[in-house]
Coordinates of C-alpha atoms and ligand atoms in Angstrom, one line a residue:
G971 CA 58.8 123.7 84.1
E972 CA 60.3 123.6 87.7
K973 CA 61.3 120.0 87.3
W974 CA 64.8 120.5 86.2
V975 CA 68.0 119.6 88.0
L976 CA 71.3 121.1 87.0
S977 CA 74.5 119.3 88.2
V978 CA 78.3 119.3 87.9
T979 CA 80.8 116.5 88.9
A980 CA 84.4 117.3 89.7
Q981 CA 87.4 115.2 91.0
T982 CA 90.2 116.8 93.1
P983 CA 93.4 115.2 94.4
T984 CA 94.7 115.8 97.8
N985 CA 98.0 117.6 98.3
I986 CA 100.8 117.0 100.8
A987 CA 102.8 119.7 102.3
V988 CA 106.6 119.6 102.2
I989 CA 106.9 122.9 104.0
K990 CA 104.0 122.7 106.5
Y991 CA 101.2 125.2 107.3
W992 CA 100.6 125.1 111.1
G993 CA 99.1 128.1 112.8
K994 CA 96.6 130.8 111.9
R995 CA 96.8 134.5 112.5
D996 CA 93.0 134.8 111.7
E997 CA 90.8 131.8 112.5
E998 CA 87.7 133.2 110.8
L999 CA 89.3 133.9 107.5
I1000 CA 91.9 131.2 107.8
L1001 CA 95.0 133.3 107.4
P1002 CA 98.3 131.4 108.2
I1003 CA 101.3 132.5 110.1
N1004 CA 103.7 131.3 107.3
D1005 CA 103.8 130.4 103.7
S1006 CA 103.7 126.6 102.8
I1007 CA 104.5 124.5 99.8
S1008 CA 102.9 121.3 98.7
V1009 CA 102.8 118.5 96.1
T1010 CA 99.5 117.7 94.6
L1011 CA 99.0 113.9 94.1
D1012 CA 98.1 112.5 90.7
P1013 CA 94.4 112.6 90.1
G1014 CA 92.5 109.5 90.7
H1015 CA 94.6 108.2 93.6
L1016 CA 93.8 110.0 96.9
C1017 CA 91.0 112.1 95.7
T1018 CA 87.5 113.5 96.4
T1019 CA 84.7 113.2 93.9
T1020 CA 82.0 115.8 94.4
S1021 CA 78.7 116.2 92.6
V1022 CA 76.7 119.4 93.2
A1023 CA 73.2 120.0 92.0
V1024 CA 70.7 122.8 92.0
S1025 CA 67.0 122.6 91.3
P1026 CA 64.0 124.8 92.1
S1027 CA 62.5 121.9 93.9
F1028 CA 65.3 121.8 96.6
T1029 CA 64.2 123.6 99.8
H1030 CA 67.5 123.5 101.8
D1031 CA 71.3 123.4 101.1
R1032 CA 72.2 119.8 102.0
I1033 CA 75.5 117.8 102.0
W1034 CA 76.3 114.1 102.1
L1035 CA 79.9 113.0 102.9
N1036 CA 80.8 109.4 102.1
G1037 CA 77.2 108.5 102.0
K1038 CA 76.0 110.1 105.2
E1039 CA 74.2 113.5 105.5
V1040 CA 76.1 115.9 107.7
S1041 CA 75.2 119.4 108.8
L1042 CA 76.0 122.3 106.6
S1043 CA 75.5 124.7 109.4
G1044 CA 79.3 125.0 110.0
G1045 CA 80.8 128.4 109.4
R1046 CA 83.2 127.2 107.0
F1047 CA 80.8 125.6 104.5
Q1048 CA 78.6 128.7 104.8
N1049 CA 81.5 131.1 104.1
C1050 CA 82.4 129.2 101.0
L1051 CA 78.8 129.1 99.9
R1052 CA 78.2 132.8 100.5
E1053 CA 81.4 133.7 98.7
L1054 CA 80.4 131.7 95.7
R1055 CA 76.8 132.8 95.5
S1056 CA 77.9 136.4 95.6
R1057 CA 80.0 135.7 92.5
A1058 CA 77.5 133.6 90.5
T1059 CA 76.6 134.8 87.1
D1060 CA 73.7 134.3 84.7
F1061 CA 73.3 130.9 83.2
E1062 CA 71.2 129.7 80.3
D1063 CA 70.5 126.4 78.7
E1064 CA 68.1 127.1 75.9
K1065 CA 67.6 123.5 74.9
R1066 CA 66.4 122.6 78.4
G1067 CA 64.6 125.8 78.9
I1068 CA 66.6 126.6 82.0
K1069 CA 67.5 130.3 82.8
I1070 CA 69.1 131.3 86.1
T1071 CA 70.0 134.9 86.7
K1072 CA 72.6 136.2 89.1
K1073 CA 69.7 137.1 91.6
D1074 CA 68.1 133.6 91.3
W1075 CA 71.4 132.0 92.6
E1076 CA 70.9 133.7 96.0
K1077 CA 67.6 131.8 96.4
L1078 CA 68.4 128.5 94.8
R1079 CA 69.4 125.7 97.2
V1080 CA 72.1 123.2 96.4
H1081 CA 72.7 119.5 97.2
I1082 CA 76.2 118.2 97.5
V1083 CA 77.4 114.7 97.5
S1084 CA 81.1 114.0 98.1
Y1085 CA 83.1 110.9 98.3
N1086 CA 86.8 110.3 99.5
N1087 CA 88.5 107.3 98.2
F1088 CA 90.8 107.3 101.2
P1089 CA 90.4 107.5 105.0
T1090 CA 88.8 110.7 106.2
A1091 CA 90.5 112.8 108.8
A1092 CA 93.3 110.3 109.4
G1093 CA 96.0 113.0 108.6
L1094 CA 95.8 112.4 104.8
A1095 CA 94.7 115.9 104.1
S1096 CA 91.2 114.7 103.3
S1097 CA 89.7 118.3 104.0
A1098 CA 92.3 119.6 101.4
A1099 CA 90.8 117.6 98.6
G1100 CA 87.2 117.8 99.8
L1101 CA 87.0 121.6 100.3
A1102 CA 88.9 122.3 97.1
C1103 CA 86.5 120.1 95.1
L1104 CA 83.5 121.6 96.8
V1105 CA 84.5 125.1 95.8
F1106 CA 85.6 124.0 92.3
S1107 CA 82.4 122.2 91.5
L1108 CA 80.1 124.9 92.9
A1109 CA 82.0 127.6 91.0
K1110 CA 81.4 125.6 87.7
L1111 CA 77.8 125.1 88.6
M1112 CA 77.1 128.7 89.4
N1113 CA 79.0 130.0 86.3
V1114 CA 81.5 131.9 88.7
K1115 CA 84.0 133.5 86.3
E1116 CA 86.9 134.0 88.7
D1117 CA 90.5 132.8 88.1
Y1118 CA 92.0 130.0 90.1
S1119 CA 93.8 132.2 92.6
K1120 CA 90.5 133.8 93.6
L1121 CA 88.9 130.4 93.8
S1122 CA 91.9 129.3 96.0
A1123 CA 91.1 132.1 98.4
I1124 CA 87.6 130.9 98.6
A1125 CA 88.7 127.3 99.2
R1126 CA 91.1 128.6 101.9
Q1127 CA 88.1 129.7 103.9
G1128 CA 86.8 126.1 103.9
S1129 CA 90.1 124.5 104.9
G1130 CA 93.5 126.2 104.8
S1131 CA 95.2 123.4 102.9
A1132 CA 92.4 123.1 100.4
C1133 CA 93.6 126.3 98.7
R1134 CA 96.7 124.4 97.4
S1135 CA 94.6 121.5 95.8
L1136 CA 93.2 123.7 93.0
Y1137 CA 96.6 123.3 91.1
G1138 CA 98.6 120.2 90.1
G1139 CA 102.3 119.9 90.6
F1140 CA 104.1 122.0 93.2
V1141 CA 102.1 124.7 94.8
K1142 CA 102.9 127.5 97.2
W1143 CA 100.3 129.1 99.6
I1144 CA 101.4 132.7 100.0
M1145 CA 100.4 133.8 103.6
G1146 CA 99.7 137.4 102.4
K1147 CA 99.7 140.7 104.3
E1148 CA 96.1 141.9 104.1
D1149 CA 93.8 141.6 107.0
N1150 CA 90.9 140.8 104.7
G1151 CA 92.8 137.7 103.1
S1152 CA 92.6 138.9 99.6
D1153 CA 96.3 138.2 99.0
S1154 CA 96.5 134.9 100.9
I1155 CA 96.3 132.7 97.8
A1156 CA 97.8 129.7 96.2
V1157 CA 100.1 129.9 93.2
Q1158 CA 101.5 127.0 91.1
L1159 CA 105.3 126.8 91.2
A1160 CA 105.8 124.0 88.8
D1161 CA 103.3 121.8 86.9
E1162 CA 102.9 118.1 87.3
K1163 CA 105.1 117.3 84.3
H1164 CA 108.1 119.3 85.8
W1165 CA 109.5 116.5 88.1
D1166 CA 107.7 113.4 87.2
D1167 CA 110.6 111.1 88.4
L1168 CA 109.3 111.5 91.9
V1169 CA 107.2 108.6 93.2
I1170 CA 105.0 109.0 96.3
I1171 CA 104.2 106.0 98.5
I1172 CA 101.8 106.4 101.3
A1173 CA 102.1 104.0 104.1
V1174 CA 98.8 103.9 105.9
V1175 CA 99.9 103.3 109.5
S1176 CA 96.4 103.7 110.8
S1177 CA 93.2 104.7 109.1
K1178 CA 91.7 105.7 112.5
Q1179 CA 90.4 109.3 112.8
K1180 CA 92.9 111.6 114.5
E1181 CA 92.4 112.7 118.0
T1182 CA 93.3 116.3 117.8
S1183 CA 91.7 118.3 114.9
S1184 CA 94.0 120.6 113.0
T1185 CA 91.8 123.5 114.0
S1186 CA 92.1 123.0 117.9
G1187 CA 95.7 121.7 117.5
M1188 CA 96.8 124.9 115.7
R1189 CA 95.0 127.1 118.2
D1190 CA 96.7 125.5 121.2
T1191 CA 100.1 125.7 119.5
V1192 CA 99.8 129.4 118.6
E1193 CA 98.6 130.1 122.2
T1194 CA 101.2 128.0 124.0
S1195 CA 104.3 127.2 122.0
A1196 CA 107.5 129.4 122.0
L1197 CA 109.0 127.2 119.3
I1198 CA 106.2 128.1 116.8
K1199 CA 107.2 131.8 116.9
H1200 CA 110.8 130.9 116.0
R1201 CA 109.6 128.6 113.3
A1202 CA 107.3 131.0 111.6
K1203 CA 109.7 134.0 111.7
E1204 CA 113.2 132.6 111.4
V1205 CA 112.9 129.1 109.9
V1206 CA 110.2 128.8 107.4
P1207 CA 110.8 131.9 105.3
K1208 CA 114.4 130.7 104.5
R1209 CA 113.1 127.1 103.9
I1210 CA 110.5 128.4 101.5
K1211 CA 113.2 130.0 99.3
E1212 CA 115.4 126.9 99.5
M1213 CA 112.5 124.6 98.7
E1214 CA 111.5 126.7 95.7
E1215 CA 115.0 126.6 94.4
A1216 CA 115.3 122.8 95.0
I1217 CA 112.0 122.2 93.1
A1218 CA 113.1 124.5 90.2
K1219 CA 116.4 122.6 89.9
R1220 CA 114.9 119.1 90.6
D1221 CA 117.6 118.9 93.4
F1222 CA 116.4 115.7 95.2
P1223 CA 119.0 115.8 98.0
S1224 CA 118.0 119.4 99.0
F1225 CA 114.3 118.7 98.5
A1226 CA 114.6 115.6 100.8
R1227 CA 116.5 117.3 103.5
L1228 CA 114.2 120.3 103.7
A1229 CA 111.0 118.2 103.6
C1230 CA 112.2 115.8 106.3
A1231 CA 113.5 118.7 108.5
D1232 CA 110.2 120.5 108.1
S1233 CA 108.1 117.5 109.0
N1234 CA 110.2 116.9 112.1
Q1235 CA 110.0 120.5 113.1
F1236 CA 106.1 120.6 112.7
H1237 CA 105.9 117.6 115.0
A1238 CA 108.4 119.1 117.4
V1239 CA 106.1 122.2 117.5
C1240 CA 103.2 119.8 118.4
L1241 CA 105.2 118.4 121.2
D1242 CA 106.0 122.0 122.4
T1243 CA 102.2 122.6 122.7
L1244 CA 100.2 122.6 126.0
P1245 CA 98.7 120.0 126.1
P1246 CA 101.3 118.3 123.8
I1247 CA 99.9 116.8 120.6
F1248 CA 101.1 113.4 119.5
Y1249 CA 100.2 112.8 115.8
M1250 CA 103.0 110.1 115.1
N1251 CA 103.2 106.8 116.8
D1252 CA 105.9 104.1 117.2
T1253 CA 105.4 102.8 113.8
S1254 CA 105.8 106.4 112.4
H1255 CA 109.0 106.7 114.3
R1256 CA 110.4 103.4 113.1
I1257 CA 109.7 104.4 109.5
I1258 CA 111.6 107.6 110.0
S1259 CA 114.6 105.7 111.4
C1260 CA 114.6 103.3 108.6
V1261 CA 114.6 106.0 106.0
E1262 CA 117.2 108.0 107.8
K1263 CA 119.5 104.9 108.0
W1264 CA 119.1 104.1 104.4
N1265 CA 119.8 107.7 103.3
R1266 CA 122.9 107.8 105.4
H1267 CA 124.1 104.5 104.3
E1268 CA 123.8 105.7 100.5
G1269 CA 125.5 108.9 101.3
S1270 CA 122.7 110.9 99.8
P1271 CA 119.0 111.0 100.2
Q1272 CA 117.0 108.3 98.3
V1273 CA 113.7 108.8 100.0
A1274 CA 112.1 111.8 101.9
Y1275 CA 109.4 111.4 104.5
T1276 CA 106.7 113.7 105.8
F1277 CA 103.9 113.2 108.2
D1278 CA 100.8 115.4 108.6
A1279 CA 98.3 115.5 111.4
G1280 CA 98.3 111.7 111.9
P1281 CA 100.7 108.7 112.0
N1282 CA 100.7 107.9 108.2
A1283 CA 104.0 108.2 106.3
V1284 CA 104.1 110.0 103.1
L1285 CA 107.3 108.8 101.4
I1286 CA 108.8 110.4 98.3
S1287 CA 111.3 108.5 96.4
K1288 CA 113.6 110.0 93.9
D1289 CA 112.7 107.6 91.1
R1290 CA 110.8 104.4 90.3
K1291 CA 113.7 102.1 91.0
T1292 CA 114.1 103.6 94.4
A1293 CA 110.3 103.3 95.0
T1294 CA 110.5 99.6 94.3
L1295 CA 113.4 99.2 96.8
L1296 CA 111.5 101.2 99.3
L1297 CA 108.4 98.9 99.0
Q1298 CA 110.6 95.8 99.5
R1299 CA 112.1 97.5 102.5
L1300 CA 108.7 98.3 103.9
L1301 CA 107.3 94.8 103.3
F1302 CA 110.4 93.3 105.1
Q1303 CA 110.4 95.6 108.1
F1304 CA 106.7 96.0 108.6
P1305 CA 105.3 92.6 107.6
P1306 CA 101.6 92.5 107.1
Q1307 CA 99.6 90.9 110.0
S1308 CA 96.0 90.5 110.4
D1309 CA 96.2 92.9 113.4
A1310 CA 98.9 94.9 111.9
D1311 CA 99.2 98.6 112.7
L1312 CA 100.5 99.1 109.3
N1313 CA 98.2 97.3 106.9
S1314 CA 98.2 99.0 103.5
Y1315 CA 100.5 100.8 101.3
V1316 CA 99.0 102.9 98.6
I1317 CA 101.3 103.1 95.5
G1318 CA 99.8 105.2 92.7
D1319 CA 96.7 103.5 91.7
K1320 CA 97.4 100.3 93.3
T1321 CA 96.9 99.4 96.9
V1322 CA 98.9 96.4 97.9
L1323 CA 98.6 94.6 101.3
K1324 CA 95.2 95.4 102.2
Ligands
PMV1741 O1 94.0 122.6 106.2 P1 93.9 122.0 107.5 O2 93.3 122.7 108.6 O3 93.4 120.5 107.4 O4 95.5 121.8 108.1 C1 96.5 121.1 107.5 C2 97.7 121.0 108.3 C3 98.8 120.1 107.8 O5 98.2 119.1 107.0 C4 99.3 119.3 109.0 C5 99.9 120.8 107.0 C6 99.6 121.3 105.7 O6 100.3 122.2 105.4 O7 98.9 120.7 105.0

């Protein structure tokens, strides 16, 4: 019969860059101007859940994000869909009498339903989890038999940072050399068990949507900033090597110094853009001062901070005990108020102070 629906559900956590990706050398294929390194959060915390379904009764490709239907006409979704459809393979479920050939996949339409359990587009890398999850679940549905590195190259074409969310633990996105992007892929540097002392606390400074999208921000930066050239050529290659070493050795002081310096340089590059881009606000700056003071007082880094395209602080503490102290400090220095700028801390699976 033609009444069947075939579906797959997947969950993908977001990732936070500790060496940032900022700037494309190819906007269509999403090829970056430097390598980047990220940590993937534990599944279940900041993640996207996506269900994809296919049925002969569907007449159009459709997508619902957080309960609202949005247009699928954007080039990026279409690029991912096209790449996946071209790699779909035969599927058969004898019990249900479903048989889909490679050719059928070209004609069958899909429905996609996706939820984020955290603020969308507030600089918490929502697109990273979202596009990675979309590509992963569609690949499963369409019986795509490519390895993760190939899937990462497809997710990359949806959102650059998404390519790093297909793996857990520490992940490097290699910028690659090819013009067609075939070698611009993500690789896992270490799995999630490698350094599980680290505790990541996200201080949600504001859950408002960011004013400058990463796409237009990056474009402006690449076109107008002199600092970005220096960063991509002279600074990041060296930092990538040092960061890989710090991760391999679980060397927290080096890890923290590199992550903080790289976050600060990313925001300096934003300020060096015309028109200047301000992602951090006063609260973000106060959090940085607070962590810097603490680290200096202790004589070695206890906590690292990093900020993406928004004011929210991602704080990485060296162990659980330090994380507890960090929370106490945050609560003391940024007391919750009903109209507070900073109104929730996400700690693992618990959100306190909402
Ligand atoms: O993948 P995009 O277009 O959302 O860009 C992400 C850029 C940063 O989050 C600021 C840095 C990064 O490497 O994730």
